[in-house]
PDB file of C-alpha atoms in Angstrom:
ATOM      1  CA  MET A 292      -0.161   0.016  -0.006  1.00 44.00           C
ATOM      2  CA  GLN A 293       2.800   2.307   0.990  1.00 44.00           C
ATOM      3  CA  THR A 294       4.465   1.592  -2.587  1.00 46.00           C
ATOM      4  CA  SER A 295       1.360   2.241  -4.428  1.00 47.00           C
ATOM      5  CA  LEU A 296       0.673   5.259  -2.580  1.00 46.00           C
ATOM      6  CA  LEU A 297       3.979   6.867  -3.332  1.00 47.00           C
ATOM      7  CA  LEU A 298       3.797   5.888  -6.910  1.00 47.00           C
ATOM      8  CA  LEU A 299       0.538   7.594  -7.073  1.00 47.00           C
ATOM      9  CA  LEU A 300       1.985  10.892  -5.618  1.00 49.00           C
ATOM     10  CA  ALA A 301       4.784  10.819  -8.253  1.00 48.00           C
ATOM     11  CA  PRO A 302       2.469  12.840 -10.587  1.00 48.00           C
ATOM     12  CA  LEU A 303       1.781  15.254  -8.053  1.00 46.00           C
ATOM     13  CA  LEU A 304       5.497  16.287  -8.297  1.00 43.00           C
ATOM     14  CA  VAL A 305       4.817  18.032 -11.436  1.00 41.00           C
ATOM     15  CA  GLY A 306       6.566  21.313 -11.487  1.00 41.00           C
ATOM     16  CA  SER A 307       8.547  20.681  -8.292  1.00 41.00           C
ATOM     17  CA  SER A 308      12.240  19.805  -8.322  1.00 42.00           C
ATOM     18  CA  CYS A 309      12.616  15.948  -7.960  1.00 43.00           C
ATOM     19  CA  ALA A 310      16.004  15.274  -5.609  1.00 41.00           C
ATOM     20  CA  PHE A 311      16.156  13.386  -2.764  1.00 41.00           C
ATOM     21  CA  VAL A 312      13.508  13.182  -0.095  1.00 43.00           C
ATOM     22  CA  PRO A 313      15.041  12.260   3.479  1.00 44.00           C
ATOM     23  CA  SER A 314      13.300   9.597   5.510  1.00 42.00           C
ATOM     24  CA  PRO A 315      12.053  10.772   8.761  1.00 46.00           C
ATOM     25  CA  LEU A 316      12.954   7.361  10.350  1.00 44.00           C
ATOM     26  CA  SER A 317      16.515   6.778   9.267  1.00 43.00           C
ATOM     27  CA  ASP A 318      19.545   8.199   7.562  1.00 45.00           C
ATOM     28  CA  GLN A 319      18.491   6.508   4.193  1.00 45.00           C
ATOM     29  CA  THR A 320      16.943   8.547   1.545  1.00 43.00           C
ATOM     30  CA  ILE A 321      13.978   8.080  -1.093  1.00 44.00           C
ATOM     31  CA  SER A 322      15.812   8.888  -4.557  1.00 42.00           C
ATOM     32  CA  THR A 323      13.417  10.048  -7.228  1.00 42.00           C
ATOM     33  CA  THR A 324      14.670  10.264 -10.774  1.00 40.00           C
ATOM     34  CA  CYS A 325      12.864  13.081 -13.059  1.00 42.00           C
ATOM     35  CA  ILE A 326      12.948  13.066 -16.714  1.00 41.00           C
ATOM     36  CA  PRO A 327      11.586  16.457 -17.953  1.00 41.00           C
ATOM     37  CA  SER A 328       9.657  16.415 -21.112  1.00 39.00           C
ATOM     38  CA  VAL A 329       8.141  19.426 -22.756  1.00 39.00           C
ATOM     39  CA  THR A 330       4.542  19.121 -24.142  1.00 40.00           C
ATOM     40  CA  SER A 331       4.214  22.503 -25.133  1.00 41.00           C
ATOM     41  CA  THR A 332       5.723  25.874 -25.097  1.00 41.00           C
ATOM     42  CA  THR A 333       3.894  26.932 -22.097  1.00 43.00           C
ATOM     43  CA  THR A 334       3.124  23.785 -20.021  1.00 43.00           C
ATOM     44  CA  ARG A 335       6.061  21.774 -18.562  1.00 43.00           C
ATOM     45  CA  THR A 336       5.428  18.340 -17.151  1.00 41.00           C
ATOM     46  CA  ARG A 337       7.768  16.047 -15.534  1.00 43.00           C
ATOM     47  CA  SER A 338       7.220  12.186 -15.224  1.00 42.00           C
ATOM     48  CA  CYS A 339       8.967  10.984 -11.884  1.00 43.00           C
ATOM     49  CA  ALA A 340       9.802   7.364 -11.497  1.00 42.00           C
ATOM     50  CA  MET A 341      10.070   6.600  -7.908  1.00 49.00           C
ATOM     51  CA  MET A 342      13.081   4.222  -7.021  1.00 54.00           C
ATOM     52  CA  VAL A 343      12.557   3.410  -3.531  1.00 57.00           C
ATOM     53  CA  ASP A 344      14.422   0.819  -1.407  1.00 64.00           C
ATOM     54  CA  PRO A 345      11.749  -1.730  -0.164  1.00 65.00           C
ATOM     55  CA  ASN A 346      13.594  -1.842   3.562  1.00 69.00           C
ATOM     56  CA  VAL A 347      12.952   1.924   3.651  1.00 64.00           C
ATOM     57  CA  LEU A 348       9.291   1.614   2.426  1.00 60.00           C
ATOM     58  CA  ASN A 349       8.756  -1.089   5.351  1.00 66.00           C
ATOM     59  CA  SER A 350      10.217   0.950   7.839  1.00 68.00           C
ATOM     60  CA  ILE A 351       7.983   3.971   7.344  1.00 67.00           C
ATOM     61  CA  SER A 352       5.069   4.125   9.532  1.00 67.00           C
ATOM     62  CA  PRO A 353       1.608   5.715   8.408  1.00 66.00           C
ATOM     63  CA  VAL A 354       2.447   8.930  10.363  1.00 61.00           C
ATOM     64  CA  ASP A 355       5.537   9.414   8.653  1.00 69.00           C
ATOM     65  CA  MET A 356       3.779   8.331   5.188  1.00 70.00           C
ATOM     66  CA  THR A 357       1.106  11.133   6.052  1.00 76.00           C
ATOM     67  CA  THR A 358       4.075  13.609   6.418  1.00 77.00           C
ATOM     68  CA  LEU A 359       5.546  12.416   3.109  1.00 74.00           C
ATOM     69  CA  VAL A 360       2.309  12.945   1.511  1.00 76.00           C
ATOM     70  CA  ALA A 361       1.859  16.369   2.902  1.00 77.00           C
ATOM     71  CA  ALA A 362       5.342  17.257   2.055  1.00 80.00           C
ATOM     72  CA  ALA A 363       4.664  16.194  -1.596  1.00 79.00           C
ATOM     73  CA  VAL A 364       1.250  17.748  -1.909  1.00 80.00           C
ATOM     74  CA  GLY A 365       2.735  21.046  -0.441  1.00 81.00           C
ATOM     75  CA  ALA A 366       5.715  21.002  -2.884  1.00 80.00           C
ATOM     76  CA  ALA A 367       3.193  20.189  -5.796  1.00 78.00           C
ATOM     77  CA  THR A 368       1.084  22.731  -4.723  1.00 80.00           C
ATOM     78  CA  GLY A 369       3.787  25.213  -4.157  1.00 78.00           C
ATOM     79  CA  ALA A 370       5.208  24.646  -7.314  1.00 76.00           C
ATOM     80  CA  ALA A 371       1.931  24.899  -9.189  1.00 77.00           C
ATOM     81  CA  SER A 372       0.944  28.062  -7.806  1.00 81.00           C
ATOM     82  CA  GLN A 373       4.423  29.426  -9.196  1.00 85.00           C
ATOM     83  CA  GLN A 374       3.613  28.491 -12.788  1.00 87.00           C
ATOM     84  CA  PRO A 375       1.421  31.708 -13.446  1.00 88.00           C
ATOM     85  CA  ARG A 376       4.177  33.780 -11.703  1.00 89.00           C
ATOM     86  CA  ILE A 377       6.878  32.065 -13.813  1.00 89.00           C
ATOM     87  CA  ALA A 378       4.881  32.276 -17.168  1.00 90.00           C
ATOM     88  CA  GLN A 379       4.185  36.001 -16.306  1.00 92.00           C
ATOM     89  CA  LEU A 380       8.228  36.461 -15.471  1.00 93.00           C
ATOM     90  CA  ASN A 381       9.241  34.588 -18.683  1.00 93.00           C
ATOM     91  CA  GLN A 382       6.803  36.901 -20.588  1.00 95.00           C
ATOM     92  CA  GLU A 383       7.864  39.979 -19.080  1.00 95.00           C
ATOM     93  CA  LEU A 384      11.500  38.881 -20.059  1.00 96.00           C
ATOM     94  CA  ALA A 385      10.504  37.977 -23.698  1.00 95.00           C
ATOM     95  CA  GLN A 386       9.135  41.542 -23.661  1.00 96.00           C
ATOM     96  CA  ALA A 387      12.324  42.948 -22.252  1.00 95.00           C
ATOM     97  CA  ARG A 388      14.346  41.170 -24.734  1.00 96.00           C
ATOM     98  CA  LEU A 389      12.202  42.636 -27.686  1.00 96.00           C
ATOM     99  CA  ALA A 390      12.500  46.068 -26.189  1.00 96.00           C
ATOM    100  CA  LEU A 391      16.014  45.705 -25.986  1.00 96.00           C
ATOM    101  CA  ASN A 392      16.627  44.511 -29.327  1.00 96.00           C
ATOM    102  CA  GLN A 393      14.426  47.404 -30.751  1.00 97.00           C
ATOM    103  CA  THR A 394      16.502  49.774 -28.931  1.00 96.00           C
ATOM    104  CA  GLU A 395      19.546  48.112 -29.928  1.00 97.00           C
ATOM    105  CA  MET A 396      18.462  48.350 -33.699  1.00 97.00           C
ATOM    106  CA  ASP A 397      17.252  51.950 -33.080  1.00 97.00           C
ATOM    107  CA  MET A 398      20.524  53.147 -31.758  1.00 97.00           C
ATOM    108  CA  GLU A 399      22.566  51.274 -34.430  1.00 97.00           C
ATOM    109  CA  THR A 400      20.247  53.280 -36.792  1.00 97.00           C
ATOM    110  CA  LYS A 401      20.794  56.319 -35.207  1.00 97.00           C
ATOM    111  CA  MET A 402      24.668  55.562 -35.107  1.00 97.00           C
ATOM    112  CA  ASN A 403      24.621  55.030 -38.864  1.00 97.00           C
ATOM    113  CA  ALA A 404      22.791  58.257 -39.345  1.00 97.00           C
ATOM    114  CA  LEU A 405      25.184  60.221 -37.225  1.00 97.00           C
ATOM    115  CA  HIS A 406      27.880  58.430 -39.250  1.00 97.00           C
ATOM    116  CA  ASP A 407      26.622  59.397 -42.412  1.00 97.00           C
ATOM    117  CA  LYS A 408      26.042  63.058 -41.303  1.00 96.00           C
ATOM    118  CA  LEU A 409      29.534  63.456 -40.001  1.00 96.00           C
ATOM    119  CA  PHE A 410      30.841  62.009 -43.444  1.00 96.00           C
ATOM    120  CA  GLU A 411      28.662  64.531 -45.225  1.00 96.00           C
ATOM    121  CA  MET A 412      29.931  67.387 -42.952  1.00 95.00           C
ATOM    122  CA  ASP A 413      33.525  66.237 -43.539  1.00 95.00           C
ATOM    123  CA  GLN A 414      32.925  66.351 -47.345  1.00 94.00           C
ATOM    124  CA  GLU A 415      31.410  70.014 -46.679  1.00 94.00           C
ATOM    125  CA  TYR A 416      34.477  71.112 -44.973  1.00 93.00           C
ATOM    126  CA  GLU A 417      36.739  69.708 -47.470  1.00 94.00           C
ATOM    127  CA  ALA A 418      34.878  71.234 -50.303  1.00 92.00           C
ATOM    128  CA  GLN A 419      34.691  74.716 -48.302  1.00 93.00           C
ATOM    129  CA  THR A 420      38.388  74.578 -47.247  1.00 94.00           C
ATOM    130  CA  THR A 421      39.175  74.162 -50.977  1.00 92.00           C
ATOM    131  CA  ARG A 422      36.921  76.950 -51.716  1.00 93.00           C
ATOM    132  CA  PHE A 423      38.515  79.341 -49.307  1.00 93.00           C
ATOM    133  CA  GLN A 424      42.066  78.090 -50.350  1.00 94.00           C
ATOM    134  CA  ARG A 425      41.161  79.003 -53.868  1.00 94.00           C
ATOM    135  CA  GLN A 426      39.727  82.507 -52.727  1.00 95.00           C
ATOM    136  CA  TYR A 427      42.677  83.200 -50.435  1.00 95.00           C
ATOM    137  CA  ASP A 428      44.990  82.348 -53.374  1.00 96.00           C
ATOM    138  CA  THR A 429      43.318  84.374 -55.762  1.00 96.00           C
ATOM    139  CA  ARG A 430      43.443  87.589 -53.114  1.00 96.00           C
ATOM    140  CA  MET A 431      47.181  87.087 -52.771  1.00 96.00           C
ATOM    141  CA  LYS A 432      48.081  87.017 -56.331  1.00 96.00           C
ATOM    142  CA  GLU A 433      45.876  90.490 -56.702  1.00 96.00           C
ATOM    143  CA  GLN A 434      47.599  91.648 -53.855  1.00 96.00           C
ATOM    144  CA  LEU A 435      50.995  90.590 -55.055  1.00 96.00           C
ATOM    145  CA  GLN A 436      50.085  91.939 -58.622  1.00 96.00           C
ATOM    146  CA  GLN A 437      48.880  95.334 -57.155  1.00 96.00           C
ATOM    147  CA  THR A 438      52.238  95.563 -55.144  1.00 96.00           C
ATOM    148  CA  VAL A 439      54.240  94.608 -58.336  1.00 96.00           C
ATOM    149  CA  ASP A 440      52.400  97.313 -60.376  1.00 95.00           C
ATOM    150  CA  LYS A 441      53.053  99.815 -57.544  1.00 95.00           C
ATOM    151  CA  LEU A 442      56.960  99.032 -57.443  1.00 95.00           C
ATOM    152  CA  LYS A 443      57.040  98.992 -61.080  1.00 94.00           C
ATOM    153  CA  GLN A 444      55.289 102.504 -61.379  1.00 95.00           C
ATOM    154  CA  ASP A 445      57.576 103.813 -58.603  1.00 95.00           C
ATOM    155  CA  TYR A 446      60.534 102.805 -60.254  1.00 94.00           C
ATOM    156  CA  GLU A 447      59.310 103.984 -63.647  1.00 94.00           C
ATOM    157  CA  MET A 448      58.738 107.481 -61.791  1.00 95.00           C
ATOM    158  CA  LYS A 449      62.215 107.466 -60.033  1.00 94.00           C
ATOM    159  CA  LEU A 450      63.769 106.550 -63.371  1.00 94.00           C
ATOM    160  CA  GLU A 451      62.118 109.181 -65.073  1.00 94.00           C
ATOM    161  CA  ILE A 452      63.021 111.784 -62.812  1.00 95.00           C
ATOM    162  CA  ALA A 453      66.616 110.638 -62.666  1.00 93.00           C
ATOM    163  CA  LEU A 454      66.451 110.687 -66.634  1.00 93.00           C
ATOM    164  CA  GLN A 455      64.991 114.287 -66.325  1.00 93.00           C
ATOM    165  CA  ARG A 456      68.016 115.192 -63.899  1.00 93.00           C
ATOM    166  CA  ASP A 457      70.571 113.764 -66.100  1.00 93.00           C
ATOM    167  CA  ARG A 458      68.822 115.607 -69.159  1.00 91.00           C
ATOM    168  CA  SER A 459      68.718 118.710 -66.935  1.00 92.00           C
ATOM    169  CA  SER A 460      72.506 118.500 -66.022  1.00 91.00           C
ATOM    170  CA  LYS A 461      73.587 117.968 -69.429  1.00 91.00           C
ATOM    171  CA  LEU A 462      71.210 120.707 -70.778  1.00 89.00           C
ATOM    172  CA  SER A 463      72.687 123.093 -68.082  1.00 89.00           C
ATOM    173  CA  LYS A 464      76.322 121.960 -68.953  1.00 87.00           C
ATOM    174  CA  GLN A 465      75.398 122.550 -72.835  1.00 86.00           C
ATOM    175  CA  LEU A 466      73.884 125.886 -71.593  1.00 84.00           C
ATOM    176  CA  VAL A 467      77.039 126.741 -69.982  1.00 84.00           C
ATOM    177  CA  GLN A 468      79.190 125.858 -72.799  1.00 84.00           C
ATOM    178  CA  VAL A 469      77.208 127.607 -75.136  1.00 81.00           C
ATOM    179  CA  ASN A 470      77.092 130.937 -73.069  1.00 79.00           C
ATOM    180  CA  GLY A 471      80.725 130.522 -72.357  1.00 76.00           C
ATOM    181  CA  GLY A 472      81.318 130.164 -76.335  1.00 71.00           C
ATOM    182  CA  MET A 473      79.306 133.293 -76.866  1.00 73.00           C
ATOM    183  CA  ASP A 474      81.162 135.321 -74.143  1.00 69.00           C
ATOM    184  CA  ARG A 475      84.423 134.366 -75.965  1.00 70.00           C
ATOM    185  CA  GLU A 476      82.718 135.224 -79.221  1.00 70.00           C
ATOM    186  CA  SER A 477      81.846 138.736 -77.794  1.00 70.00           C
ATOM    187  CA  GLU A 478      84.969 138.905 -76.333  1.00 70.00           C
ATOM    188  CA  LEU A 479      87.018 138.293 -79.329  1.00 67.00           C
ATOM    189  CA  SER A 480      84.698 140.489 -81.435  1.00 62.00           C
TER     190      SER A 480
END
């Protein structure tokens, strides 16, 4: 009777962790082997095959058997009562993972957009720098040309002044010579 009672209790252990149940009367334990099987995506069942030493069964009194039955029923009830909570937590975990994946995808999209924008800004900067360089070069050439033209004009003016002084000096000498020759002629005459 005790063996059949334990075998009847085995299906009640669904959802509980099957392990070693200590015997209240001795140092021996009743071991159970659990074989998990998944029947659907939401419900898990375990079939537990009880392997009980016959000497241990014979040494269990009806009071101890009642304690074992109460413990087994309590464990089964506790495990069964946690199934909705576990299902809810699994659902929340799945939703959190979906949200995390969506957030990662959004962040990657934003990072790619920022990378593209940074690349475009770099291209614009290079184009603008090239444009500024050309404008600067053009201004510098114009300033250089203006400076060259001014120096050339100043040089030509100085040259013209020097030539005018030279002419003036030559003309003065010639005038002195002509005047000196006329004075001699007038003295001779």
